[in-house]
Coordinates of C-alpha atoms in Angstrom, one line a residue:
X1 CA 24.2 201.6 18.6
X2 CA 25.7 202.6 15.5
X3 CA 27.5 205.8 14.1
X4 CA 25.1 208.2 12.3
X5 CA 25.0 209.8 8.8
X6 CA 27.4 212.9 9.3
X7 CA 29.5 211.3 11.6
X8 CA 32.3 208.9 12.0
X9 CA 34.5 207.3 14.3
X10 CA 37.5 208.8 16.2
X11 CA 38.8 205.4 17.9
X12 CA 38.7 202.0 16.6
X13 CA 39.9 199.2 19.8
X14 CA 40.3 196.0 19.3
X15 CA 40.2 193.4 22.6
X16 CA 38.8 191.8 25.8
X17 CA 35.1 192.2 26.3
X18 CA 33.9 190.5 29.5
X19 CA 31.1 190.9 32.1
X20 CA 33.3 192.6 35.5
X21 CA 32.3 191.8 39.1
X22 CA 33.9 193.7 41.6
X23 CA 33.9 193.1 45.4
X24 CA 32.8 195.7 47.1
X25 CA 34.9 194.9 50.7
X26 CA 38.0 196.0 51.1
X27 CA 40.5 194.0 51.6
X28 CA 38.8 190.9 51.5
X29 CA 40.4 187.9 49.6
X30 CA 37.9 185.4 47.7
X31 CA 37.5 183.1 50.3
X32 CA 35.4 185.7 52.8
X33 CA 31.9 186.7 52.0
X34 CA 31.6 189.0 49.8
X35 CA 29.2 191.1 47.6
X36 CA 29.8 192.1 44.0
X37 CA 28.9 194.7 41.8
X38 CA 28.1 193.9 38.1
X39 CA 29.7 196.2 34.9
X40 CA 31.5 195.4 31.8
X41 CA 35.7 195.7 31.1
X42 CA 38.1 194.5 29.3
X43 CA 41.4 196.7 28.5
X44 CA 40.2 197.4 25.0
X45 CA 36.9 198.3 25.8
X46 CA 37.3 200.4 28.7
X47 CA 39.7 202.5 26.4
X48 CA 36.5 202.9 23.9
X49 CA 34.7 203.9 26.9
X50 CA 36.7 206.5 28.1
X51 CA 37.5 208.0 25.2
X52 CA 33.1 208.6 24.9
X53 CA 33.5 209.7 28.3
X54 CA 36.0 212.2 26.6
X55 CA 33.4 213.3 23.9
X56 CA 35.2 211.0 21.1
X57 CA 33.0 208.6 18.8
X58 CA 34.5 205.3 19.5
X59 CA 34.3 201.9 18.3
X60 CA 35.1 198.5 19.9
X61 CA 36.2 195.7 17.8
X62 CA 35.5 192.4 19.6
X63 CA 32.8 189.8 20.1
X64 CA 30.6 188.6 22.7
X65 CA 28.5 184.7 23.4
X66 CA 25.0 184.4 22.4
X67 CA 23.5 184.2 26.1
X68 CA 22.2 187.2 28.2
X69 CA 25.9 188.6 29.3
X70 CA 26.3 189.0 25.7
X71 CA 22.7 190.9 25.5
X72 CA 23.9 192.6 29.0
X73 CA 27.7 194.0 27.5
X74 CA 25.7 195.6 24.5
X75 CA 23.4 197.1 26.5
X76 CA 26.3 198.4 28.7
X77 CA 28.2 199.7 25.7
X78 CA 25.2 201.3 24.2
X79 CA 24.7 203.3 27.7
X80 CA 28.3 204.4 27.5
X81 CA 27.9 205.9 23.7
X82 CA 30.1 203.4 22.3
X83 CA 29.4 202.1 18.7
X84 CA 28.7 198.4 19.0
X85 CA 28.3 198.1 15.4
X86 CA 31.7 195.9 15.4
X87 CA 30.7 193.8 18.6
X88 CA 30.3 190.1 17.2
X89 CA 28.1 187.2 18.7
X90 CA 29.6 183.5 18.6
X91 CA 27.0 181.2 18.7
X92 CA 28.4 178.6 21.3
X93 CA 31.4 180.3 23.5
X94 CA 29.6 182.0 26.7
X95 CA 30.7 185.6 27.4
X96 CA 34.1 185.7 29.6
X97 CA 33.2 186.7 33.1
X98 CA 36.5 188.6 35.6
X99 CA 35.7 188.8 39.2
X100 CA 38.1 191.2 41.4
X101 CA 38.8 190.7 45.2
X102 CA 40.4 194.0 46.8
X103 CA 42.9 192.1 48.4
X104 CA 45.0 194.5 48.4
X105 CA 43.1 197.2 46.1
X106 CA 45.9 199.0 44.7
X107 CA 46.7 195.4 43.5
X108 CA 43.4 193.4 43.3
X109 CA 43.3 189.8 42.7
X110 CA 41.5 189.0 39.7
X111 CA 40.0 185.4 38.5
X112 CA 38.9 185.6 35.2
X113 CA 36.4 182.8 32.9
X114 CA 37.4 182.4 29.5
X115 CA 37.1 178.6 28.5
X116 CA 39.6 178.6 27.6
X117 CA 39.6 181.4 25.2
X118 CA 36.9 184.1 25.0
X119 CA 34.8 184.7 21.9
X120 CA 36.8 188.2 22.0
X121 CA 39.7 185.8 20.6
X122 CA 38.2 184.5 17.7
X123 CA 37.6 187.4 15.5
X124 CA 37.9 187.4 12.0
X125 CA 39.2 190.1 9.3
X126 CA 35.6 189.4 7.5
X127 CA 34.0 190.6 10.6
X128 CA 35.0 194.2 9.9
X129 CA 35.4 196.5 6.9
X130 CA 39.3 197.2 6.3
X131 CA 38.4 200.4 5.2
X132 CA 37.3 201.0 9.2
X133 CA 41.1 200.7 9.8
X134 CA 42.3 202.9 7.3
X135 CA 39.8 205.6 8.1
X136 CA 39.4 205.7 11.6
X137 CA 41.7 208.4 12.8
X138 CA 43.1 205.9 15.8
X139 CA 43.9 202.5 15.9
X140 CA 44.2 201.0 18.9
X141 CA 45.8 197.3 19.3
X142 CA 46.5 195.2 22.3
X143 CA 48.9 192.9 22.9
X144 CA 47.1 190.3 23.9
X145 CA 45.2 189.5 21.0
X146 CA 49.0 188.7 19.2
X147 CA 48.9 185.6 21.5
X148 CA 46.4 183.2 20.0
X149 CA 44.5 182.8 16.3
X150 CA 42.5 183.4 14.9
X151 CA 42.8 187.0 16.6
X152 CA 46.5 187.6 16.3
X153 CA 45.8 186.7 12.2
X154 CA 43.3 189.5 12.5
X155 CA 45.9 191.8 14.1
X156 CA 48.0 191.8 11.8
X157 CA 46.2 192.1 8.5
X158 CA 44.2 195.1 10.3
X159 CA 48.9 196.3 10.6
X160 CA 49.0 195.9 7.6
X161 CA 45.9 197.4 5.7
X162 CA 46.7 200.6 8.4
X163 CA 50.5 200.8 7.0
X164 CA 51.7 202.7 10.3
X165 CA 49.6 205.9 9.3
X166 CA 49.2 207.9 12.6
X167 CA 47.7 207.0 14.9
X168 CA 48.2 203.2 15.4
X169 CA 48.6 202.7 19.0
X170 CA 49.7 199.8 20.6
X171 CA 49.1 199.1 24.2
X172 CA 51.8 196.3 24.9
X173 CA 49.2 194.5 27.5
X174 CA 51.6 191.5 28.6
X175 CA 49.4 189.3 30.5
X176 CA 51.2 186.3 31.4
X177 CA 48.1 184.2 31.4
X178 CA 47.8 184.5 27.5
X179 CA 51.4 182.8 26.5
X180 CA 53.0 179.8 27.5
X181 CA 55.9 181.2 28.8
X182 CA 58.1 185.3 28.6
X183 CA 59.6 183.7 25.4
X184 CA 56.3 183.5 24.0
X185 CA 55.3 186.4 24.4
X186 CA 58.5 188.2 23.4
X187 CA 58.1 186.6 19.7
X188 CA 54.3 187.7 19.3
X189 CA 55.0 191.3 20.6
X190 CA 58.5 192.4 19.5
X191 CA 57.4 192.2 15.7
X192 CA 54.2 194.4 16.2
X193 CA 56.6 197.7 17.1
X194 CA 57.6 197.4 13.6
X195 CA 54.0 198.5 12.7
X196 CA 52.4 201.6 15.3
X197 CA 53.4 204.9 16.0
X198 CA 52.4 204.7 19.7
X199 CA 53.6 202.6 22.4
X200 CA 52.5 202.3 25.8
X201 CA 53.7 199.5 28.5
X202 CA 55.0 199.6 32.0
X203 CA 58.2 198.0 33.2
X204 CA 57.7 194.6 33.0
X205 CA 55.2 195.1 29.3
X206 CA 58.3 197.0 28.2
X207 CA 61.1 194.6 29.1
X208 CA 59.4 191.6 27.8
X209 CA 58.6 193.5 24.3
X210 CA 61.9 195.0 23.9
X211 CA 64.4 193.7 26.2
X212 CA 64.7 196.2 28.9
X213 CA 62.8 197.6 32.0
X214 CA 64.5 200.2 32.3
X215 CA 62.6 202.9 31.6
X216 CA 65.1 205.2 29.3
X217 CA 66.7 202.2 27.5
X218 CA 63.4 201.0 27.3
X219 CA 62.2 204.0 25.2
X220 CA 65.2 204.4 23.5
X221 CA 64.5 201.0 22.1
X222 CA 61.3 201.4 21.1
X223 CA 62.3 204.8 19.5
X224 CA 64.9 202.3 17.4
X225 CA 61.8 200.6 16.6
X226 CA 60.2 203.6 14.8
X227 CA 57.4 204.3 17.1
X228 CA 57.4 208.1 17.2
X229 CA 55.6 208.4 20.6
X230 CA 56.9 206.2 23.9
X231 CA 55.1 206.1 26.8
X232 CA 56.8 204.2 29.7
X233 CA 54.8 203.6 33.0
X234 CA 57.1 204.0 36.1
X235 CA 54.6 203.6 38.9
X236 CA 55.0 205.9 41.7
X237 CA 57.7 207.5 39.5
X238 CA 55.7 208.9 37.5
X239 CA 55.6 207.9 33.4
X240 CA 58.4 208.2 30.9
X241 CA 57.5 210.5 27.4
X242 CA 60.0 209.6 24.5
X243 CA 60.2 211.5 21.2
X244 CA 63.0 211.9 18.8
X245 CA 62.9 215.4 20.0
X246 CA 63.3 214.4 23.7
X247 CA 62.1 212.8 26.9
X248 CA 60.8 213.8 29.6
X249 CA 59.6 212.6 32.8
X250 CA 55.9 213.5 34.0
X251 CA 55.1 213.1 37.4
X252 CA 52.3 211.2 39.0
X253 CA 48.9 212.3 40.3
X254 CA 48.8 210.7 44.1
X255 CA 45.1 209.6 45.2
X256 CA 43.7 207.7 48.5
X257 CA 43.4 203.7 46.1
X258 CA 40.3 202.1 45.9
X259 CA 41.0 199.8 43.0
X260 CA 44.0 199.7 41.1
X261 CA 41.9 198.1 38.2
X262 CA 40.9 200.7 34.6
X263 CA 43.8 203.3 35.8
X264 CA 45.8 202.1 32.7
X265 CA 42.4 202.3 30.8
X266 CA 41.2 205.7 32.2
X267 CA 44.8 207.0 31.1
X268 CA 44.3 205.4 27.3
X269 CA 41.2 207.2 27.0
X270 CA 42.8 210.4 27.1
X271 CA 45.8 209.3 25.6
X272 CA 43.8 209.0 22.4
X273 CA 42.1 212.6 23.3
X274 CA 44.9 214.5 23.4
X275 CA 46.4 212.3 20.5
X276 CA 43.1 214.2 18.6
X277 CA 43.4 217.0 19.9
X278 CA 47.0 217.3 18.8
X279 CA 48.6 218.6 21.9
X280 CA 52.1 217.8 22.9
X281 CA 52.9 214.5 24.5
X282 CA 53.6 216.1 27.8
X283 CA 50.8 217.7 27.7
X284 CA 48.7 214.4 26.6
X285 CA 50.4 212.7 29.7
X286 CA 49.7 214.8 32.5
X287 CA 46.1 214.9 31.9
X288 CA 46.7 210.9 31.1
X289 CA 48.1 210.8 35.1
X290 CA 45.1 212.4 36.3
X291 CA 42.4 210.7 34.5
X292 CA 44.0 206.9 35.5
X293 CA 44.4 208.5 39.6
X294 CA 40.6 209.9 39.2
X295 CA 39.6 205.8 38.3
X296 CA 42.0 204.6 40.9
X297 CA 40.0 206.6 43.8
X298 CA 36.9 205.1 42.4
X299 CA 35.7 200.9 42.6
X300 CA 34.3 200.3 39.2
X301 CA 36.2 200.7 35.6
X302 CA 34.0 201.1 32.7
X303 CA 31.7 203.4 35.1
X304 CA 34.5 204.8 36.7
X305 CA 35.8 206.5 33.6
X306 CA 36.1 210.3 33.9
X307 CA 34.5 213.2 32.5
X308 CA 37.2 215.9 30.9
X309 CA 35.8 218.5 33.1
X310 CA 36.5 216.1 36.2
X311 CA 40.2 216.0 35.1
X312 CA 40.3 219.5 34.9
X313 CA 38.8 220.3 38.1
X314 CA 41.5 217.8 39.6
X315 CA 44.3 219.5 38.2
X316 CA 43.1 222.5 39.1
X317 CA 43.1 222.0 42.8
X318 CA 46.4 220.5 42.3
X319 CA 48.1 223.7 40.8
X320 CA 45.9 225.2 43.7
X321 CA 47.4 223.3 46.2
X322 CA 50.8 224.1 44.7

């Protein structure tokens, strides 16, 4: 699917593509029998997803193996509304594969097949017009594709044809598995806050990019940095919103968990709503709260995603319920 005449993109990701299989038991670690259920994922495409989910025309930059997953995570991304106009094909790397056990689900385990990169990883600057990441009103970067090349060379020449216009976002997306070592990853992520006006990471994402996990040093730091929006995730705390003009702490949305997997995605899919419908970050992150809890109730990720009258229909009943 591509982008008609008369229209153009809100959202521009660039990530992890892969072929998703959840367990559908409870509780049951990858040695039981078990039964999976097949989707797509990936951190930057479930963001492109739920953003369409949202109404926004969205773009994921990445690329897929020439073999029937590929032809399956098209398909897939078509169905969702997203533009797959920027989804390359390598012609020998298979498509990654990620299975999930629910053991527990709030934390599931996850085994993913990426040998021993993906194709996602091997994108090129020619495989995209710059002018994409000038135009598109938000850029969104992960922080795993600064841990390898020819990706993290892609990265940054996409930095630095955007020159920090708003909104670059850059979801800090420490996943151990992509660096040798915290060291590693320290050196490919610090430098990136240099370049994006939005930063989102949890504790741990936050203390390995700048230093600190704790949550208002944290955003002060990244604040330092020049980012103009920081978004710290605190868990059950709730999530940290930093602006030169404040910060404030927004409470979380508490739901029975099903699958503790696409809540971070579900959340950066209105994160990039409310950063286009220019509301005020507060604002932006309560709805954010909701849409990650509605995902967390639910199995799937990509499927999972809600619609915005499902988040308002949940916050509803919680202003009901007082």
């Amino acid at each position: 699917m591509a982008v008609g005449p008369g229209t153009s993109l809100e959202l521009l990701t660039v990530g992890r593509i892969c072929v998703d299989l959840y367990a559908n038991e409870a509780g049951a670690s990858f040695i039981d029998p078990q039964t999976f259920t097949k989707s797509i994922g990936g951190s930057a495409t479930n963001v492109a997803i739920a953003a369409a989910r949202l109404g926004r025309r969205t773009a994921v930059f990445t690329k897929v193996g020439d073999d029937p997953f590929g032809q399956y995570v098209r398909h897939k991304l078509d169905q969702f509304g997203v533009d797959t106009r920027y989804v390359g094909i390598h012609p020998s790397m298979p498509t990654p594969l990620a299975f999930a056990a629910m053991d527990p689900p709030e934390d599931p385990q996850l085994l993913m097949y990426r040998y021993p990169m993906g194709p996602d990883q091997t994108l090129e600057i020619s495989e995209i017009d710059p002018q994409v990441a000038i135009d598109v009103p938000v850029l969104w970067l992960t922080g795993a594709w600064f841990s390898d090349a020819p990706a993290r060379e892609t990265c940054w020449e996409l930095l630095k044809i955007r020159h920090r216009r708003a909104h670059v976002v850059f979801d800090i997306d420490y996943r151990a598995n992509f660096w040798p070592d915290r060291q590693a990853a320290t050196a490919d992520l610090s430098p990136v806050l240099d370049h994006v006006t939005v930063a989102v990471g949890n504790r741990t994402e936050c203390d390995v990019a700048v230093g600190s996990a704790e949550p208002a040093e944290a955003a002060r730091r990244l604040l330092d940095r020049g980012v103009e929006l920081a978004i710290v995730k605190m868990g059950g705390e709730g999530v940290m919103v930093a602006t030169a003009q404040g910060t404030t702490i927004v409470p979380p949305h508490f739901v029975k968990v099903v699958s503790g997997l696409g809540a971070g995605d579900a959340f950066g899919g209105m994160l990039v709503h409310g950063l286009l419908s220019g509301w005020e970050p507060v604002r932006i992150v309560e709805y954010c709260n909701v849409a990650g809890a509605i995902v967390a109730s639910r199995l799937l990720c990509s499927d999972a995603m809600p619609t915005f009258a499902e988040v308002e229909e949940a916050l509803e009943d919680r202003r009901v319920a007082g």
